mmCIF file of C-alpha atoms in Angstrom:
data_model
loop_
_atom_site.group_PDB
_atom_site.id
_atom_site.type_symbol
_atom_site.label_atom_id
_atom_site.label_comp_id
_atom_site.label_asym_id
_atom_site.label_seq_id
_atom_site.Cartn_x
_atom_site.Cartn_y
_atom_site.Cartn_z
ATOM 1 C CA MET V 1 151.847 94.066 72.669
ATOM 2 C CA ALA V 2 152.362 93.007 76.299
ATOM 3 C CA LEU V 3 156.129 93.617 76.276
ATOM 4 C CA ASP V 4 155.780 97.225 75.110
ATOM 5 C CA HIS V 5 153.001 97.883 77.627
ATOM 6 C CA ALA V 6 155.069 96.401 80.460
ATOM 7 C CA LEU V 7 158.211 98.367 79.556
ATOM 8 C CA GLU V 8 156.253 101.623 79.512
ATOM 9 C CA ALA V 9 154.663 100.805 82.877
ATOM 10 C CA PHE V 10 158.074 100.051 84.435
ATOM 11 C CA LYS V 11 159.168 103.514 83.335
ATOM 12 C CA LEU V 12 156.040 105.148 84.804
ATOM 13 C CA GLU V 13 156.489 103.198 88.074
ATOM 14 C CA LYS V 14 160.134 104.384 88.168
ATOM 15 C CA ILE V 15 161.408 100.789 88.358
ATOM 16 C CA SER V 16 164.824 100.851 86.726
ATOM 17 C CA LEU V 17 165.703 98.657 83.750
ATOM 18 C CA GLN V 18 168.759 98.844 81.527
ATOM 19 C CA PHE V 19 166.589 99.133 78.420
ATOM 20 C CA ASN V 20 163.258 100.629 77.350
ATOM 21 C CA GLN V 21 162.588 98.793 74.085
ATOM 22 C CA GLY V 22 162.118 95.158 73.213
ATOM 23 C CA VAL V 23 161.979 92.760 70.295
ATOM 24 C CA VAL V 24 160.349 89.335 69.917
ATOM 25 C CA ASN V 25 161.881 86.467 67.904
ATOM 26 C CA SER V 26 164.221 88.754 65.969
ATOM 27 C CA ASP V 27 166.215 86.997 63.243
ATOM 28 C CA LYS V 28 168.753 89.845 63.425
ATOM 29 C CA GLY V 29 169.572 89.487 67.106
ATOM 30 C CA VAL V 30 168.791 91.851 69.969
ATOM 31 C CA PRO V 31 170.015 95.425 69.391
ATOM 32 C CA PRO V 32 172.255 96.923 72.100
ATOM 33 C CA GLY V 33 170.212 98.429 74.896
ATOM 34 C CA TRP V 34 167.096 96.377 74.037
ATOM 35 C CA VAL V 35 165.524 93.341 75.716
ATOM 36 C CA GLY V 36 164.765 90.303 73.594
ATOM 37 C CA ILE V 37 162.109 87.613 73.912
ATOM 38 C CA GLU V 38 162.441 84.232 72.241
ATOM 39 C CA VAL V 39 159.269 82.153 71.971
ATOM 40 C CA VAL V 40 160.362 78.565 71.317
ATOM 41 C CA LYS V 41 158.593 75.298 70.567
ATOM 42 C CA ASP V 42 159.292 72.657 73.183
ATOM 43 C CA ALA V 43 160.486 69.194 72.177
ATOM 44 C CA THR V 44 162.063 66.085 73.647
ATOM 45 C CA GLN V 45 165.697 65.322 72.863
ATOM 46 C CA ASP V 46 164.886 62.727 70.214
ATOM 47 C CA GLU V 47 162.768 65.217 68.260
ATOM 48 C CA VAL V 48 165.562 67.680 67.393
ATOM 49 C CA ASP V 49 168.630 67.461 65.182
ATOM 50 C CA PRO V 50 172.173 68.457 66.287
ATOM 51 C CA LYS V 51 171.424 72.083 65.364
ATOM 52 C CA GLY V 52 168.397 72.196 67.658
ATOM 53 C CA CYS V 53 165.852 72.202 64.823
ATOM 54 C CA HIS V 54 162.734 70.025 64.861
ATOM 55 C CA LYS V 55 163.000 66.917 62.703
ATOM 56 C CA SER V 56 159.342 67.077 61.718
ATOM 57 C CA GLU V 57 156.412 69.482 61.757
ATOM 58 C CA PRO V 58 154.412 69.947 63.820
ATOM 59 C CA PRO V 59 156.548 68.815 66.778
ATOM 60 C CA GLU V 60 154.865 66.860 69.541
ATOM 61 C CA VAL V 61 156.149 66.931 73.091
ATOM 62 C CA ARG V 62 156.042 63.340 74.261
ATOM 63 C CA GLN V 63 157.076 61.870 77.571
ATOM 64 C CA GLY V 64 160.851 61.968 77.896
ATOM 65 C CA SER V 65 163.769 64.301 78.534
ATOM 66 C CA MET V 66 163.232 67.709 76.988
ATOM 67 C CA ASP V 67 165.939 69.225 74.798
ATOM 68 C CA GLN V 68 168.168 72.099 75.929
ATOM 69 C CA ILE V 69 166.165 74.815 74.172
ATOM 70 C CA SER V 70 162.788 73.856 75.646
ATOM 71 C CA VAL V 71 161.366 75.986 78.433
ATOM 72 C CA ARG V 72 160.165 74.058 81.449
ATOM 73 C CA GLY V 73 158.840 76.865 83.630
ATOM 74 C CA GLY V 74 156.777 78.938 81.221
ATOM 75 C CA CYS V 75 159.251 81.808 80.810
ATOM 76 C CA TYR V 76 162.698 82.490 82.253
ATOM 77 C CA VAL V 77 165.553 84.968 82.088
ATOM 78 C CA SER V 78 168.398 83.389 80.152
ATOM 79 C CA GLY V 79 171.442 82.537 82.227
ATOM 80 C CA GLU V 80 173.806 83.339 79.358
ATOM 81 C CA VAL V 81 172.349 86.706 78.364
ATOM 82 C CA LEU V 82 170.673 88.834 81.031
ATOM 83 C CA HIS V 83 168.817 90.823 78.368
ATOM 84 C CA LEU V 84 167.022 87.785 76.969
ATOM 85 C CA ILE V 85 163.755 86.202 78.119
ATOM 86 C CA ARG V 86 162.867 82.796 76.690
ATOM 87 C CA CYS V 87 159.257 81.536 76.722
ATOM 88 C CA SER V 88 157.611 78.278 75.756
ATOM 89 C CA SER V 89 155.197 78.756 72.841
ATOM 90 C CA ALA V 90 152.792 76.404 74.646
ATOM 91 C CA ALA V 91 152.993 78.625 77.734
ATOM 92 C CA VAL V 92 152.373 81.787 75.711
ATOM 93 C CA GLU V 93 149.280 80.207 74.144
ATOM 94 C CA ALA V 94 148.060 79.134 77.594
ATOM 95 C CA PHE V 95 148.667 82.590 79.083
ATOM 96 C CA ARG V 96 146.783 84.148 76.150
ATOM 97 C CA ALA V 97 143.711 81.959 76.740
ATOM 98 C CA GLY V 98 140.536 83.847 75.835
ATOM 99 C CA THR V 99 142.335 86.536 73.820
ATOM 100 C CA SER V 100 141.406 87.285 70.215
ATOM 101 C CA GLU V 101 141.333 90.181 67.768
ATOM 102 C CA VAL V 102 138.133 91.465 69.359
ATOM 103 C CA ARG V 103 138.977 90.608 72.983
ATOM 104 C CA PRO V 104 141.263 92.647 75.239
ATOM 105 C CA ASP V 105 144.914 91.664 75.601
ATOM 106 C CA SER V 106 145.893 88.991 78.110
ATOM 107 C CA PRO V 107 146.445 90.061 81.744
ATOM 108 C CA ALA V 108 148.086 86.679 82.443
ATOM 109 C CA LEU V 109 150.740 87.145 79.747
ATOM 110 C CA LEU V 110 151.347 90.693 81.009
ATOM 111 C CA TYR V 111 151.782 89.332 84.554
ATOM 112 C CA VAL V 112 154.331 86.691 83.481
ATOM 113 C CA LEU V 113 156.374 89.097 81.333
ATOM 114 C CA ALA V 114 156.338 91.743 84.071
ATOM 115 C CA HIS V 115 157.588 89.090 86.515
ATOM 116 C CA GLU V 116 160.527 88.258 84.229
ATOM 117 C CA LEU V 117 161.310 91.937 83.637
ATOM 118 C CA ALA V 118 161.383 92.291 87.426
ATOM 119 C CA HIS V 119 164.132 89.654 87.499
ATOM 120 C CA LEU V 120 166.084 91.774 85.018
ATOM 121 C CA HIS V 121 165.563 94.727 87.359
ATOM 122 C CA GLN V 122 167.039 92.498 90.111
ATOM 123 C CA ASN V 123 169.906 91.595 87.736
ATOM 124 C CA ARG V 124 169.359 87.893 88.292
ATOM 125 C CA ARG V 125 168.113 84.870 86.454
ATOM 126 C CA GLY V 126 164.607 83.731 87.310
ATOM 127 C CA GLU V 127 162.013 81.205 86.221
ATOM 128 C CA PHE V 128 158.285 81.743 86.623
ATOM 129 C CA SER V 129 157.026 78.314 87.680
ATOM 130 C CA GLY V 130 157.424 76.330 90.843
ATOM 131 C CA ARG V 131 156.776 72.607 90.721
ATOM 132 C CA ILE V 132 154.349 69.786 91.438
ATOM 133 C CA GLU V 133 155.856 66.865 93.363
ATOM 134 C CA THR V 134 154.959 63.217 92.713
ATOM 135 C CA ILE V 135 155.332 60.644 95.491
ATOM 136 C CA ASP V 136 155.732 57.016 94.371
ATOM 137 C CA LEU V 137 153.747 54.933 96.853
ATOM 138 C CA HIS V 138 155.655 51.777 95.876
ATOM 139 C CA LYS V 139 158.748 53.141 97.622
ATOM 140 C CA PRO V 140 159.517 52.424 101.302
ATOM 141 C CA LYS V 141 157.938 54.710 103.926
ATOM 142 C CA ALA V 142 161.344 56.067 104.886
ATOM 143 C CA VAL V 143 161.914 57.257 101.314
ATOM 144 C CA ARG V 144 158.479 58.908 101.179
ATOM 145 C CA LEU V 145 159.091 60.676 104.479
ATOM 146 C CA GLN V 146 162.475 61.884 103.255
ATOM 147 C CA GLN V 147 160.804 63.330 100.152
ATOM 148 C CA LEU V 148 158.337 65.227 102.355
ATOM 149 C CA GLU V 149 161.190 66.502 104.542
ATOM 150 C CA GLN V 150 163.040 67.826 101.499
ATOM 151 C CA SER V 151 159.941 69.647 100.237
ATOM 152 C CA CYS V 152 159.514 71.245 103.678
ATOM 153 C CA ALA V 153 163.089 72.551 103.808
ATOM 154 C CA PRO V 154 163.299 76.354 103.963
ATOM 155 C CA GLY V 155 164.447 78.099 100.814
ATOM 156 C CA LEU V 156 165.145 81.500 99.354
ATOM 157 C CA ILE V 157 161.856 82.827 98.058
ATOM 158 C CA THR V 158 162.256 86.540 98.757
ATOM 159 C CA LYS V 159 163.365 87.528 95.246
ATOM 160 C CA GLU V 160 160.514 85.613 93.609
ATOM 161 C CA GLU V 161 157.964 87.285 95.875
ATOM 162 C CA GLU V 162 159.539 90.649 95.124
ATOM 163 C CA ALA V 163 159.253 89.949 91.373
ATOM 164 C CA ASP V 164 155.580 89.035 91.844
ATOM 165 C CA ASP V 165 154.972 92.254 93.806
ATOM 166 C CA ILE V 166 156.506 94.299 90.983
ATOM 167 C CA ALA V 167 154.391 92.439 88.407
ATOM 168 C CA LEU V 168 151.256 93.275 90.389
ATOM 169 C CA ARG V 169 152.217 96.956 90.470
ATOM 170 C CA ILE V 170 152.348 96.801 86.668
ATOM 171 C CA LEU V 171 148.937 95.105 86.503
ATOM 172 C CA LYS V 172 147.352 97.655 88.844
ATOM 173 C CA ARG V 173 148.573 100.430 86.558
ATOM 174 C CA LEU V 174 147.664 98.878 83.199
ATOM 175 C CA LEU V 175 144.547 96.741 83.655
ATOM 176 C CA PRO V 176 142.031 99.598 84.171
ATOM 177 C CA ALA V 177 142.777 100.993 80.681
ATOM 178 C CA PRO V 178 142.761 99.687 77.081
ATOM 179 C CA PRO V 179 143.778 97.214 75.779
ATOM 180 C CA TYR V 180 143.052 95.316 79.021
ATOM 181 C CA ARG V 181 139.780 97.063 79.922
ATOM 182 C CA GLU V 182 136.676 95.046 78.979
ATOM 183 C CA THR V 183 134.179 97.754 78.055
ATOM 184 C CA VAL V 184 131.142 95.475 78.352
ATOM 185 C CA PHE V 185 131.678 95.611 82.121
ATOM 186 C CA SER V 186 132.095 98.549 84.436
ATOM 187 C CA ALA V 187 135.645 99.505 85.397
ATOM 188 C CA LYS V 188 135.224 97.525 88.625
ATOM 189 C CA GLY V 189 133.714 94.545 86.798
ATOM 190 C CA SER V 190 136.492 94.592 84.221
ATOM 191 C CA MET V 191 139.136 94.374 86.939
ATOM 192 C CA TYR V 192 137.392 91.357 88.469
ATOM 193 C CA TRP V 193 137.085 89.864 84.983
ATOM 194 C CA ASN V 194 140.853 90.199 84.566
ATOM 195 C CA ILE V 195 141.329 88.278 87.832
ATOM 196 C CA ASP V 196 139.082 85.568 86.354
ATOM 197 C CA ARG V 197 141.111 85.505 83.144
ATOM 198 C CA ILE V 198 144.378 85.066 85.029
ATOM 199 C CA ARG V 199 142.865 82.127 86.920
ATOM 200 C CA LEU V 200 141.620 80.541 83.678
ATOM 201 C CA ALA V 201 145.049 80.975 82.078
ATOM 202 C CA ALA V 202 146.717 79.391 85.128
ATOM 203 C CA ASN V 203 144.389 76.397 84.824
ATOM 204 C CA GLU V 204 145.177 76.057 81.116
ATOM 205 C CA TRP V 205 148.932 76.216 81.742
ATOM 206 C CA ASN V 206 148.567 73.530 84.412
ATOM 207 C CA ARG V 207 146.670 71.348 81.924
ATOM 208 C CA VAL V 208 149.371 71.819 79.273
ATOM 209 C CA ASN V 209 152.103 70.944 81.764
ATOM 210 C CA LEU V 210 150.325 67.765 82.863
ATOM 211 C CA ALA V 211 149.929 66.722 79.242
ATOM 212 C CA ARG V 212 153.651 67.284 78.608
ATOM 213 C CA LEU V 213 154.527 65.121 81.602
ATOM 214 C CA ASN V 214 151.898 62.489 80.738
ATOM 215 C CA GLN V 215 150.325 62.998 84.175
ATOM 216 C CA GLU V 216 146.803 64.006 83.208
ATOM 217 C CA THR V 217 145.475 60.727 84.624
ATOM 218 C CA VAL V 218 146.996 61.351 88.077
ATOM 219 C CA PRO V 219 145.050 64.204 89.704
ATOM 220 C CA VAL V 220 146.488 66.323 92.461
ATOM 221 C CA HIS V 221 145.615 64.990 95.919
ATOM 222 C CA ASP V 222 142.125 66.026 97.083
ATOM 223 C CA THR V 223 143.650 68.022 99.946
ATOM 224 C CA PHE V 224 145.087 70.489 97.391
ATOM 225 C CA ASN V 225 142.395 70.263 94.726
ATOM 226 C CA PRO V 226 140.475 73.562 94.542
ATOM 227 C CA ASN V 227 137.676 71.824 92.638
ATOM 228 C CA LYS V 228 136.811 69.583 95.584
ATOM 229 C CA PRO V 229 134.111 70.819 97.984
ATOM 230 C CA ILE V 230 135.583 72.581 101.011
ATOM 231 C CA SER V 231 134.167 75.062 103.481
ATOM 232 C CA LEU V 232 135.945 78.413 103.190
ATOM 233 C CA PRO V 233 137.294 80.230 105.117
ATOM 234 C CA ALA V 234 138.847 77.025 106.466
ATOM 235 C CA THR V 235 138.778 76.494 110.239
ATOM 236 C CA PRO V 236 141.891 75.294 112.128
ATOM 237 C CA LYS V 237 140.081 71.979 112.693
ATOM 238 C CA LEU V 238 139.528 71.503 108.954
ATOM 239 C CA VAL V 239 143.182 72.361 108.227
ATOM 240 C CA LYS V 240 144.425 69.794 110.751
ATOM 241 C CA SER V 241 142.074 67.129 109.390
ATOM 242 C CA ALA V 242 143.127 67.787 105.768
ATOM 243 C CA SER V 243 146.848 67.668 106.595
ATOM 244 C CA ARG V 244 146.427 64.412 108.543
ATOM 245 C CA ARG V 245 144.472 62.838 105.657
ATOM 246 C CA PHE V 246 147.209 63.797 103.190
ATOM 247 C CA LEU V 247 150.033 62.452 105.360
ATOM 248 C CA CYS V 248 148.261 59.156 106.005
ATOM 249 C CA ASP V 249 147.472 58.765 102.303
ATOM 250 C CA VAL V 250 151.194 59.183 101.627
ATOM 251 C CA LEU V 251 152.312 56.627 104.228
ATOM 252 C CA LYS V 252 149.669 53.876 104.295
ATOM 253 C CA PRO V 253 149.169 52.739 100.656
ATOM 254 C CA THR V 254 151.727 50.556 98.882
ATOM 255 C CA LYS V 255 150.871 51.209 95.243
ATOM 256 C CA GLY V 256 150.050 54.110 92.960
ATOM 257 C CA SER V 257 151.303 57.671 93.336
ATOM 258 C CA ILE V 258 150.286 61.004 94.836
ATOM 259 C CA ARG V 259 150.809 64.419 93.278
ATOM 260 C CA TYR V 260 150.775 67.620 95.296
ATOM 261 C CA PRO V 261 152.000 71.213 94.979
ATOM 262 C CA VAL V 262 155.302 71.665 96.784
ATOM 263 C CA ARG V 263 155.338 74.123 99.669
ATOM 264 C CA GLN V 264 156.727 77.559 98.904
ATOM 265 C CA SER V 265 160.506 77.370 99.083
ATOM 266 C CA THR V 266 162.064 78.868 95.970
ATOM 267 C CA HIS V 267 158.839 79.897 94.179
ATOM 268 C CA PRO V 268 155.398 80.924 95.367
ATOM 269 C CA SER V 269 152.847 78.187 94.754
ATOM 270 C CA ALA V 270 150.065 78.699 92.224
ATOM 271 C CA GLU V 271 147.627 78.986 95.136
ATOM 272 C CA ALA V 272 149.774 81.629 96.827
ATOM 273 C CA ARG V 273 150.040 83.615 93.606
ATOM 274 C CA LEU V 274 146.308 83.517 92.924
ATOM 275 C CA ARG V 275 145.676 84.519 96.531
ATOM 276 C CA LYS V 276 147.911 87.581 96.194
ATOM 277 C CA ILE V 277 146.473 88.475 92.788
ATOM 278 C CA ALA V 278 142.959 88.330 94.235
ATOM 279 C CA ASP V 279 143.994 90.437 97.236
ATOM 280 C CA VAL V 280 145.801 93.156 95.305
ATOM 281 C CA LEU V 281 143.511 93.468 92.294
ATOM 282 C CA SER V 282 140.309 93.203 94.360
ATOM 283 C CA ALA V 283 141.554 96.091 96.485
ATOM 284 C CA SER V 284 142.272 98.017 93.294
ATOM 285 C CA ALA V 285 138.795 97.194 91.938
ATOM 286 C CA SER V 286 137.127 98.598 95.046
ATOM 287 C CA GLY V 287 138.171 102.111 94.051
ATOM 288 C CA LEU V 288 136.853 101.866 90.478
ATOM 289 C CA SER V 289 133.456 102.837 89.087
ATOM 290 C CA ASP V 290 130.705 100.208 88.987
ATOM 291 C CA SER V 291 128.346 102.152 86.719
ATOM 292 C CA ASP V 292 130.287 102.963 83.545
ATOM 293 C CA GLY V 293 129.918 99.723 81.545
ATOM 294 C CA SER V 294 128.202 99.180 78.212
ATOM 295 C CA GLN V 295 124.410 98.865 78.283
ATOM 296 C CA THR V 296 124.419 96.419 75.352
ATOM 297 C CA PHE V 297 124.888 93.352 77.555
ATOM 298 C CA HIS V 298 123.809 94.889 80.827
ATOM 299 C CA SER V 299 122.263 91.733 82.318
ATOM 300 C CA ILE V 300 125.412 89.718 81.557
ATOM 301 C CA ALA V 301 127.567 92.434 83.075
ATOM 302 C CA GLN V 302 125.438 92.453 86.223
ATOM 303 C CA LEU V 303 125.775 88.668 86.546
ATOM 304 C CA GLN V 304 129.538 88.795 86.069
ATOM 305 C CA GLU V 305 129.979 91.621 88.543
ATOM 306 C CA GLY V 306 128.086 89.591 91.132
ATOM 307 C CA VAL V 307 129.916 86.311 90.521
ATOM 308 C CA SER V 308 133.541 87.399 89.929
ATOM 309 C CA PRO V 309 134.067 88.808 93.457
ATOM 310 C CA ILE V 310 132.958 85.411 94.784
ATOM 311 C CA PHE V 311 135.611 83.663 92.685
ATOM 312 C CA ALA V 312 138.192 86.180 93.931
ATOM 313 C CA PHE V 313 137.160 85.379 97.512
ATOM 314 C CA LEU V 314 137.581 81.650 96.814
ATOM 315 C CA ASP V 315 141.043 82.230 95.305
ATOM 316 C CA ARG V 316 142.078 84.225 98.342
ATOM 317 C CA GLU V 317 140.736 81.799 100.927
ATOM 318 C CA PHE V 318 141.905 78.639 99.165
ATOM 319 C CA GLY V 319 145.411 80.122 99.019
ATOM 320 C CA ALA V 320 145.301 80.748 102.770
ATOM 321 C CA TYR V 321 143.971 77.230 103.388
ATOM 322 C CA ALA V 322 146.709 75.595 101.257
ATOM 323 C CA ALA V 323 149.448 77.579 103.018
ATOM 324 C CA ASN V 324 148.092 76.531 106.426
ATOM 325 C CA VAL V 325 147.841 72.869 105.387
ATOM 326 C CA HIS V 326 151.459 72.961 104.196
ATOM 327 C CA GLY V 327 152.420 74.423 107.565
ATOM 328 C CA GLU V 328 150.668 71.608 109.452
ATOM 329 C CA ILE V 329 152.233 68.956 107.196
ATOM 330 C CA CYS V 330 155.739 70.318 107.681
ATOM 331 C CA SER V 331 155.278 70.677 111.449
ATOM 332 C CA ALA V 332 154.350 66.989 111.644
ATOM 333 C CA VAL V 333 157.156 65.908 109.300
ATOM 334 C CA ASN V 334 159.857 67.981 110.978
ATOM 335 C CA GLY V 335 158.595 66.995 114.430
ATOM 336 C CA GLY V 336 158.688 63.278 113.664
ATOM 337 C CA LEU V 337 154.947 62.898 114.352
ATOM 338 C CA VAL V 338 153.749 61.375 111.089
ATOM 339 C CA GLU V 339 154.044 57.695 112.024
ATOM 340 C CA GLN V 340 152.230 58.399 115.302
ATOM 341 C CA MET V 341 149.412 60.244 113.474
ATOM 342 C CA CYS V 342 148.819 57.453 110.964
ATOM 343 C CA ARG V 343 148.879 54.266 113.025
#
């Protein structure tokens, strides 16, 4: 399982933890010197009884305030017990997208668990996910500008980036070998395939989150939508144009709402994470063999090994584009130039 693989890799990487064994959903508690993982079903407050148990099966997460046991950010290190990681069952299913008895284990789930173990190495609480901001266009311009200013405020992100870096060290060590190696592809192709699988899992987790928040009908603004056509690598002119379009779309309308990924402040954005994953794992793939895959599906393997590096390039360049757009937006907001730009 991913937890055991990650713990062994931490030991091999000489990254200190106060334990080297783990247990998942133990009804006997977590033994001394072990790390525990609780996978919990999320629910709103009106769906649980005073003991925290679901009133009905199967529970459905509807719009409303979530109960105290639910996990909002995918997985997090418990604040009460620094040897306990709690994960949403919906998040675990999303991170395991594409995994089955005959498919290799999930690189996305390994990445998330390694990130949380890195927080235990740091001896601090951490939560995997950042957030998506929603701007209500019915509100006065001054309120919308204030919301943008708050999202542009500097924050402490160093520890989260450090946890991501540690998680990527674990992936670099484990992904080239079973149970993460896809033998249909060459070693190089398998590494690129794992990058693809992490991206697909991230998309699934985003879909699940939107469904929980009843926001599936409000797409992210086109400026930050990776599925919209855009020329990459993005030129400075394109970045300036995209940031201006976003700011004017925030200020000019008087109805509806706009959703957008908040700039990195306490957590790396999804785009930033995918960019780093593509950078690090693509570099790792470059040193692997491209001729040792199975011959059974050779034509499929050849197609995948030609296409996956392109997707990795898009991940990398879209992450750079999004970071630059955020920079332009915050420069205009902090410099008081937005009203002037959108007359």
